[in-house]
Each structure stands twice: as structure tokens, then as C-alpha cells.
Amino acid sequence: MAQRKHLNDFLRGRIIGRLEYGRTHLEVSEVLGIAQSVISRFWQRFHDDGNVSRCYSTCRPRVTTPNEDRYLAVTAKRNRRSTASDLSLQLPSRFSLQSDSRRTSIWRAPGTRYHQENTIERHRYEGAGWLVWGGIILGSRTDLHVQSVTMTGHIYRDVILEQHVRLFRGAMGAEFLFMDDNARPHHANIVD
């Protein structure tokens, strides 16, 4: 059985564009190297609802593979008196050390959670923040400004941009170029 390959949005657009231009299904399939049935299905879906994007399933994902389904059907026919729980025990058990979030799970004996060998010591500073700011202008530097505040978008706007940068922008004129360090508080959407 051939492996399915999902087409990206750009290729889908090329297919529909060529068909709208007047090319035949056969010509488009030969040029793009895609089966004619796929081209026909895209064109039909485009005419039905004007959309050719992938249809994502909202149903629950399968738990067993088709091979396991066949195995269960054969086993159920052989043992007519077996129940669903009996059949579920016959499937091979599988487990993974990685969850869906790709975090590694660590298995340990019950009651050993807080033992020294099972803990990682971390220190977090929960105190007030400090704002330290300085500027470089025409080869010289501004004074270093130190304030005992936690940085937010509003503080950055009021303390740095309004009090210091705005003054230098007026003095520099058209050659003024302002660059920051891409810190998250510096890019806050502030609307007054």
C-alpha cells in the first residue's frame, strides 16, 4: 500500500489555479506528479464548498491498530464466551516514558518522592526587580539609570522611553535609530 503524503496549502492552490486556468486533470497530474484521482477530488471539493484545506477529524483517536483489531476479532470467534475485559488482557501492554508533552516521566517506588536522591534543588529569587538602563549615542554613553522596580511594559514606556529616549530622538533628528534587547516587557502592546 502506498504511503499517503499530505499536500501543503501552496500545492493545493497551484492545483486549483491550473484547473481554473483551463488545464485538464491529466495535464495537472502529470505536471505536478500527483495522481489524477487526487486532482479530481480536490476539484470536486473546491466546487462543493470552495475550500480544499485538509479536513481534520474531531473524533477520538484510535486506541488499537488494524492488526490488533483483526487479532481481537479472531480471538473472539475462537473463544465465544470471552468478555471484552478478557480480550483487553490479551493485547500486549504498552507504555512510554514520554508523555504527549514530551516530558520525561520518572518512575519511582511509592513513598520515595521527597528522598534526597529524587529531588533537584532550585533557588528562585522572588524579591523586587531592578531596572538598569543605559544608552549609547554617537559613540558616547548616557548615564546608567538604576531603579528598584519590576519591569513592565508601562514602566518601560514611562521611565525609559518618555524620560530618556524621547529627548535624544528630538536632538538626533532623522538619523535616530532606537534598538532594544528584545526583552518581552519592551514589546508590550500599550494603548492609552
mmCIF file of C-alpha atoms in Angstrom, residues 13-189:
data_model
loop_
_atom_site.group_PDB
_atom_site.id
_atom_site.type_symbol
_atom_site.label_atom_id
_atom_site.label_comp_id
_atom_site.label_asym_id
_atom_site.label_seq_id
_atom_site.Cartn_x
_atom_site.Cartn_y
_atom_site.Cartn_z
ATOM 1 C CA GLY A 13 -3.517 26.382 -4.587
ATOM 2 C CA ARG A 14 -1.375 25.507 -7.608
ATOM 3 C CA ILE A 15 -3.705 22.611 -8.440
ATOM 4 C CA ILE A 16 -6.842 24.761 -8.281
ATOM 5 C CA GLY A 17 -5.140 27.625 -10.125
ATOM 6 C CA ARG A 18 -4.134 25.401 -13.044
ATOM 7 C CA LEU A 19 -7.610 23.879 -13.244
ATOM 8 C CA GLU A 20 -9.235 27.321 -13.205
ATOM 9 C CA TYR A 21 -6.844 28.383 -15.950
ATOM 10 C CA GLY A 22 -8.343 25.634 -18.139
ATOM 11 C CA ARG A 23 -5.888 22.759 -17.813
ATOM 12 C CA THR A 24 -7.239 19.213 -17.731
ATOM 13 C CA HIS A 25 -6.973 16.900 -14.739
ATOM 14 C CA LEU A 26 -4.496 14.735 -16.660
ATOM 15 C CA GLU A 27 -2.236 17.684 -17.543
ATOM 16 C CA VAL A 28 -2.176 18.947 -13.957
ATOM 17 C CA SER A 29 -1.463 15.482 -12.554
ATOM 18 C CA GLU A 30 1.434 14.946 -14.989
ATOM 19 C CA VAL A 31 2.984 18.372 -14.370
ATOM 20 C CA LEU A 32 2.773 18.180 -10.564
ATOM 21 C CA GLY A 33 3.354 14.432 -10.236
ATOM 22 C CA ILE A 34 0.143 13.814 -8.319
ATOM 23 C CA ALA A 35 -2.430 11.114 -9.018
ATOM 24 C CA GLN A 36 -5.321 12.156 -11.219
ATOM 25 C CA SER A 37 -7.816 10.929 -8.602
ATOM 26 C CA VAL A 38 -6.347 13.381 -6.069
ATOM 27 C CA ILE A 39 -6.675 16.229 -8.559
ATOM 28 C CA SER A 40 -10.270 15.232 -9.271
ATOM 29 C CA ARG A 41 -11.107 15.017 -5.557
ATOM 30 C CA PHE A 42 -9.628 18.490 -4.881
ATOM 31 C CA TRP A 43 -11.548 19.986 -7.799
ATOM 32 C CA GLN A 44 -14.805 18.384 -6.627
ATOM 33 C CA ARG A 45 -14.278 19.605 -3.047
ATOM 34 C CA PHE A 46 -13.465 23.088 -4.366
ATOM 35 C CA HIS A 47 -16.745 23.166 -6.313
ATOM 36 C CA ASP A 48 -18.748 21.785 -3.372
ATOM 37 C CA ASP A 49 -17.680 24.193 -0.639
ATOM 38 C CA GLY A 50 -14.999 26.447 -2.147
ATOM 39 C CA ASN A 51 -12.304 25.033 0.113
ATOM 40 C CA VAL A 52 -9.541 22.476 -0.386
ATOM 41 C CA SER A 53 -7.887 22.568 3.035
ATOM 42 C CA ARG A 54 -7.380 19.362 4.970
ATOM 43 C CA CYS A 55 -10.361 18.046 6.876
ATOM 44 C CA TYR A 56 -9.258 17.321 10.410
ATOM 45 C CA SER A 57 -11.099 14.657 12.327
ATOM 46 C CA THR A 58 -12.728 15.667 15.583
ATOM 47 C CA CYS A 59 -13.390 12.126 16.700
ATOM 48 C CA ARG A 60 -11.432 10.287 19.346
ATOM 49 C CA PRO A 61 -8.153 8.769 18.075
ATOM 50 C CA ARG A 62 -7.937 5.017 17.601
ATOM 51 C CA VAL A 63 -6.600 3.031 20.525
ATOM 52 C CA THR A 64 -5.901 -0.207 18.663
ATOM 53 C CA THR A 65 -4.221 -0.719 15.326
ATOM 54 C CA PRO A 66 -5.928 -2.537 12.438
ATOM 55 C CA ASN A 67 -3.733 -5.603 13.140
ATOM 56 C CA GLU A 68 -4.875 -5.648 16.753
ATOM 57 C CA ASP A 69 -8.494 -5.308 15.612
ATOM 58 C CA ARG A 70 -8.116 -8.387 13.401
ATOM 59 C CA TYR A 71 -6.428 -10.282 16.227
ATOM 60 C CA LEU A 72 -9.273 -9.409 18.606
ATOM 61 C CA ALA A 73 -11.889 -10.497 16.054
ATOM 62 C CA VAL A 74 -10.193 -13.867 15.525
ATOM 63 C CA THR A 75 -9.726 -14.382 19.268
ATOM 64 C CA ALA A 76 -13.368 -13.503 19.958
ATOM 65 C CA LYS A 77 -14.523 -16.021 17.340
ATOM 66 C CA ARG A 78 -12.340 -18.758 18.865
ATOM 67 C CA ASN A 79 -13.439 -18.065 22.441
ATOM 68 C CA ARG A 80 -17.121 -17.219 22.161
ATOM 69 C CA ARG A 81 -17.606 -16.988 25.939
ATOM 70 C CA SER A 82 -14.857 -14.400 26.491
ATOM 71 C CA THR A 83 -15.761 -10.867 27.569
ATOM 72 C CA ALA A 84 -14.322 -7.533 26.472
ATOM 73 C CA SER A 85 -12.183 -7.317 29.615
ATOM 74 C CA ASP A 86 -10.771 -10.805 28.871
ATOM 75 C CA LEU A 87 -9.854 -9.688 25.366
ATOM 76 C CA SER A 88 -8.251 -6.465 26.595
ATOM 77 C CA LEU A 89 -5.925 -8.507 28.809
ATOM 78 C CA GLN A 90 -4.729 -10.476 25.778
ATOM 79 C CA LEU A 91 -3.460 -7.374 23.968
ATOM 80 C CA PRO A 92 0.197 -6.623 24.649
ATOM 81 C CA SER A 93 0.581 -3.852 27.208
ATOM 82 C CA ARG A 94 2.477 -0.804 26.069
ATOM 83 C CA PHE A 95 3.751 2.167 27.972
ATOM 84 C CA SER A 96 6.048 5.029 27.207
ATOM 85 C CA LEU A 97 8.367 7.024 29.396
ATOM 86 C CA GLN A 98 7.428 10.149 27.450
ATOM 87 C CA SER A 99 4.012 11.729 27.610
ATOM 88 C CA ASP A 100 2.355 13.690 24.815
ATOM 89 C CA SER A 101 4.033 16.856 26.066
ATOM 90 C CA ARG A 102 7.444 15.169 25.502
ATOM 91 C CA ARG A 103 8.341 15.458 29.173
ATOM 92 C CA THR A 104 10.189 12.532 30.646
ATOM 93 C CA SER A 105 8.331 10.759 33.438
ATOM 94 C CA ILE A 106 10.378 9.259 36.239
ATOM 95 C CA TRP A 107 9.032 6.100 37.856
ATOM 96 C CA ARG A 108 9.998 5.521 41.477
ATOM 97 C CA ALA A 109 8.813 3.389 44.334
ATOM 98 C CA PRO A 110 5.811 4.679 46.304
ATOM 99 C CA GLY A 111 6.762 6.805 49.298
ATOM 100 C CA THR A 112 10.165 7.914 47.918
ATOM 101 C CA ARG A 113 9.045 11.157 46.289
ATOM 102 C CA TYR A 114 10.887 13.536 48.622
ATOM 103 C CA HIS A 115 14.018 11.478 49.213
ATOM 104 C CA GLN A 116 17.232 13.415 48.636
ATOM 105 C CA GLU A 117 18.257 11.358 45.582
ATOM 106 C CA ASN A 118 14.911 12.104 43.886
ATOM 107 C CA THR A 119 14.902 15.895 44.260
ATOM 108 C CA ILE A 120 16.632 18.685 42.386
ATOM 109 C CA GLU A 121 17.363 21.810 44.397
ATOM 110 C CA ARG A 122 16.432 25.084 42.716
ATOM 111 C CA HIS A 123 16.638 28.630 44.027
ATOM 112 C CA ARG A 124 14.352 31.346 42.723
ATOM 113 C CA TYR A 125 14.666 34.979 43.616
ATOM 114 C CA GLU A 126 11.180 36.260 44.480
ATOM 115 C CA GLY A 127 12.210 39.756 45.555
ATOM 116 C CA ALA A 128 11.662 43.072 43.814
ATOM 117 C CA GLY A 129 13.258 43.657 40.447
ATOM 118 C CA TRP A 130 15.814 46.252 39.452
ATOM 119 C CA LEU A 131 15.722 48.308 36.302
ATOM 120 C CA VAL A 132 19.180 49.115 34.947
ATOM 121 C CA TRP A 133 19.270 51.118 31.728
ATOM 122 C CA GLY A 134 21.896 52.937 29.721
ATOM 123 C CA GLY A 135 22.182 54.247 26.181
ATOM 124 C CA ILE A 136 24.921 54.650 23.569
ATOM 125 C CA ILE A 137 24.657 57.774 21.456
ATOM 126 C CA LEU A 138 27.107 58.909 18.745
ATOM 127 C CA GLY A 139 29.971 56.982 20.255
ATOM 128 C CA SER A 140 29.305 58.220 23.778
ATOM 129 C CA ARG A 141 27.173 56.798 26.551
ATOM 130 C CA THR A 142 24.344 58.072 28.693
ATOM 131 C CA ASP A 143 24.332 57.822 32.445
ATOM 132 C CA LEU A 144 23.462 54.454 33.913
ATOM 133 C CA HIS A 145 19.963 54.612 35.400
ATOM 134 C CA VAL A 146 19.223 52.206 38.271
ATOM 135 C CA GLN A 147 15.772 51.963 39.830
ATOM 136 C CA SER A 148 14.257 49.445 42.225
ATOM 137 C CA VAL A 149 11.194 48.449 40.192
ATOM 138 C CA THR A 150 9.971 45.340 38.443
ATOM 139 C CA MET A 151 9.991 45.878 34.683
ATOM 140 C CA THR A 152 6.619 46.036 32.965
ATOM 141 C CA GLY A 153 5.578 47.469 29.635
ATOM 142 C CA HIS A 154 4.097 50.555 31.286
ATOM 143 C CA ILE A 155 7.202 51.224 33.394
ATOM 144 C CA TYR A 156 9.416 50.789 30.334
ATOM 145 C CA ARG A 157 7.282 53.308 28.437
ATOM 146 C CA ASP A 158 7.035 55.844 31.274
ATOM 147 C CA VAL A 159 10.562 55.630 32.699
ATOM 148 C CA ILE A 160 12.785 54.836 29.727
ATOM 149 C CA LEU A 161 11.018 55.860 26.545
ATOM 150 C CA GLU A 162 9.305 59.033 27.785
ATOM 151 C CA GLN A 163 12.040 60.402 30.080
ATOM 152 C CA HIS A 164 15.209 59.479 28.195
ATOM 153 C CA VAL A 165 14.776 58.170 24.652
ATOM 154 C CA ARG A 166 12.286 60.820 23.572
ATOM 155 C CA LEU A 167 14.723 63.621 24.456
ATOM 156 C CA PHE A 168 17.533 62.069 22.428
ATOM 157 C CA ARG A 169 15.248 61.410 19.460
ATOM 158 C CA GLY A 170 14.455 65.105 19.219
ATOM 159 C CA ALA A 171 18.144 66.018 19.366
ATOM 160 C CA MET A 172 19.197 63.426 16.767
ATOM 161 C CA GLY A 173 16.596 64.140 14.091
ATOM 162 C CA ALA A 174 16.224 61.845 11.083
ATOM 163 C CA GLU A 175 19.344 59.777 11.860
ATOM 164 C CA PHE A 176 17.871 58.477 15.117
ATOM 165 C CA LEU A 177 17.790 54.683 15.389
ATOM 166 C CA PHE A 178 16.389 53.025 18.503
ATOM 167 C CA MET A 179 17.244 49.397 19.241
ATOM 168 C CA ASP A 180 16.303 47.447 22.341
ATOM 169 C CA ASP A 181 17.292 43.999 23.592
ATOM 170 C CA ASN A 182 14.034 42.248 22.555
ATOM 171 C CA ALA A 183 13.003 41.636 26.147
ATOM 172 C CA ARG A 184 9.323 40.757 26.450
ATOM 173 C CA PRO A 185 8.302 43.811 28.551
ATOM 174 C CA HIS A 186 9.851 46.079 25.922
ATOM 175 C CA HIS A 187 7.413 44.808 23.295
ATOM 176 C CA ALA A 188 4.174 45.132 25.263
ATOM 177 C CA ASN A 189 1.170 46.461 23.396
#
